[in-house]
Amino acid sequence: MLGRLLCSIKVGDRPSPFRTAWPVADPSLGLAGARNLVVPAREFREILEDVGETSRAYAGNPLAQLSPNRRGHVLQNAVRQVLSQKHSDMQVKGPTPGISIRGARLRPDQAKYDFSIGGRRVECKSAQLCWCQSEVRWTARFSGIKLEQNYFDDLYLALFTPSNVLVLQHDLHTCMSRAGRRTSEFGWRVNVGGGKHQTNWRDAMVALAKQLFKADSNCRRVAVLQVHGPEISAALSHALRSRSKELADKFYKESPLQLANPSSRGLQIEAVAFELDKRMHPEAFFLRSAAEKAGAGGSLRGLHAASADWLRNGTRIEVKHGALLFKEQRCVWTCSFTGIRSTSVLQGDVRNFDELWLVVLSPRGLHFFRDDGGLGIAKASHLGRGGCIQVCGPYNEPDPHAALEPILHKLICRGCTLLATVLF
């Protein structure tokens, strides 16, 4: 383990009020004399306890405790059950997966549609009503609707709110918007939301319903499902019984980030990373807000300063985090960093950032690394979604603490530098 040597840090001409630990390198992690900042999480209590408006509204909601991907599957199963009951005289069938370009049979979740009713192909999209700080309102976005590819016949939307789930059949017209030149890749979107500065989500739902069910709309309300109702409970029970969910609940129950949704958690980790960078470079000049970066001066013009999270003396820093999660199918703990857009989609080789930070979220704490270019970024199937980096622990190891050491070791061996650790 890491031994600690306490010292104080000076910020400018004044000593820092923080007591910081500089650990002695652990040879098993390959640190070889490097010293990284170790800070207790209590020093960032204000950041870590600010879970955001969305998490506060959904506190205690079992659906909110699922990842967006898993919640999407739960809501899809609930919608399928509702439609099966409403159309009991029609046959409900799973999708036909099809064949990949390599000739391999695709998994059911890779099919072009979700299921069929009476021979009509059904696509189900879900979204969560979330507070958008930049727009100062509650919004919901249904994305990835491949409208032009003729993949489905009917589109059903499941809107997850703090009190219930609204299920509706969409008319393929109302509130739909394109994704610009990348529409064929990303699909269409349905964007709805409350009024600006409308802080009460219930008032936002009234405004949202008026948008979806206005006079010239053919959207049809199908059902309003209660979170603890039979449809959601039946679909939720399978997700909650999974081994990965069981292990996550067990090992992350003391984590200060447990209740935050992925978006809020990313912003919290970014804020902690920014504070750590300021401590490690007390004499540097930092710009973080969009307005600050936009007005950084002519020296940064054309360098896409706004695409990075902050600037340090003109160096653009980008932060990506990945949680240590158990993959049930492979019986292994993994950490994935996704959405890494190293270059501009529209302008080719123009880099979006100069320095990439990778943050591992584990039951032990937050581990901040700088990627020095040795990892390599796997290209995503959709260029605009960015690339990904995935690191795996040993197989058949149920203990995340035992899996964490090999994962950190792999990052270091591939050229990453361990910058700091925030201990929970």
PDB file of N, CA and C in Angstrom, residues 77-90 92 115 117:
ATOM      1  N   ASN A  77     -39.063  -3.337 -21.889  1.00  0.00           N
ATOM      2  CA  ASN A  77     -39.831  -4.518 -21.495  1.00  0.00           C
ATOM      3  C   ASN A  77     -41.190  -4.133 -20.932  1.00  0.00           C
ATOM      4  N   ALA A  78     -41.239  -3.011 -20.189  1.00  0.00           N
ATOM      5  CA  ALA A  78     -42.516  -2.555 -19.641  1.00  0.00           C
ATOM      6  C   ALA A  78     -43.461  -2.120 -20.755  1.00  0.00           C
ATOM      7  N   VAL A  79     -42.933  -1.398 -21.743  1.00  0.00           N
ATOM      8  CA  VAL A  79     -43.759  -0.970 -22.881  1.00  0.00           C
ATOM      9  C   VAL A  79     -44.255  -2.183 -23.657  1.00  0.00           C
ATOM     10  N   ARG A  80     -43.396  -3.153 -23.839  1.00  0.00           N
ATOM     11  CA  ARG A  80     -43.798  -4.371 -24.554  1.00  0.00           C
ATOM     12  C   ARG A  80     -44.935  -5.078 -23.821  1.00  0.00           C
ATOM     13  N   GLN A  81     -44.858  -5.119 -22.489  1.00  0.00           N
ATOM     14  CA  GLN A  81     -45.917  -5.762 -21.715  1.00  0.00           C
ATOM     15  C   GLN A  81     -47.232  -4.998 -21.833  1.00  0.00           C
ATOM     16  N   VAL A  82     -47.151  -3.665 -21.797  1.00  0.00           N
ATOM     17  CA  VAL A  82     -48.359  -2.840 -21.932  1.00  0.00           C
ATOM     18  C   VAL A  82     -49.019  -3.067 -23.289  1.00  0.00           C
ATOM     19  N   LEU A  83     -48.229  -3.068 -24.341  1.00  0.00           N
ATOM     20  CA  LEU A  83     -48.779  -3.254 -25.682  1.00  0.00           C
ATOM     21  C   LEU A  83     -49.319  -4.670 -25.872  1.00  0.00           C
ATOM     22  N   SER A  84     -48.689  -5.640 -25.227  1.00  0.00           N
ATOM     23  CA  SER A  84     -49.187  -7.018 -25.310  1.00  0.00           C
ATOM     24  C   SER A  84     -50.572  -7.130 -24.690  1.00  0.00           C
ATOM     25  N   GLN A  85     -50.785  -6.407 -23.585  1.00  0.00           N
ATOM     26  CA  GLN A  85     -52.087  -6.433 -22.929  1.00  0.00           C
ATOM     27  C   GLN A  85     -53.143  -5.687 -23.746  1.00  0.00           C
ATOM     28  N   LYS A  86     -52.744  -4.578 -24.365  1.00  0.00           N
ATOM     29  CA  LYS A  86     -53.696  -3.797 -25.152  1.00  0.00           C
ATOM     30  C   LYS A  86     -54.046  -4.475 -26.469  1.00  0.00           C
ATOM     31  N   HIS A  87     -53.119  -5.259 -26.996  1.00  0.00           N
ATOM     32  CA  HIS A  87     -53.349  -5.942 -28.274  1.00  0.00           C
ATOM     33  C   HIS A  87     -53.225  -7.448 -28.050  1.00  0.00           C
ATOM     34  N   SER A  88     -54.051  -7.956 -27.161  1.00  0.00           N
ATOM     35  CA  SER A  88     -53.968  -9.375 -26.792  1.00  0.00           C
ATOM     36  C   SER A  88     -54.313 -10.306 -27.950  1.00  0.00           C
ATOM     37  N   ASP A  89     -55.006  -9.768 -28.964  1.00  0.00           N
ATOM     38  CA  ASP A  89     -55.366 -10.601 -30.108  1.00  0.00           C
ATOM     39  C   ASP A  89     -54.261 -10.663 -31.155  1.00  0.00           C
ATOM     40  N   MET A  90     -53.169  -9.926 -30.932  1.00  0.00           N
ATOM     41  CA  MET A  90     -52.067  -9.908 -31.890  1.00  0.00           C
ATOM     42  C   MET A  90     -50.851 -10.618 -31.307  1.00  0.00           C
ATOM     43  N   VAL A  92     -47.080 -11.018 -30.384  1.00  0.00           N
ATOM     44  CA  VAL A  92     -45.911 -10.195 -30.076  1.00  0.00           C
ATOM     45  C   VAL A  92     -44.671 -11.067 -30.204  1.00  0.00           C
ATOM     46  N   PHE A 115     -39.176  -5.063 -31.202  1.00  0.00           N
ATOM     47  CA  PHE A 115     -40.084  -6.212 -31.250  1.00  0.00           C
ATOM     48  C   PHE A 115     -41.174  -5.899 -32.270  1.00  0.00           C
ATOM     49  N   ILE A 117     -45.508  -6.362 -33.296  1.00  0.00           N
ATOM     50  CA  ILE A 117     -46.874  -6.655 -32.862  1.00  0.00           C
ATOM     51  C   ILE A 117     -47.736  -6.797 -34.107  1.00  0.00           C
TER      52      ILE A 117
END
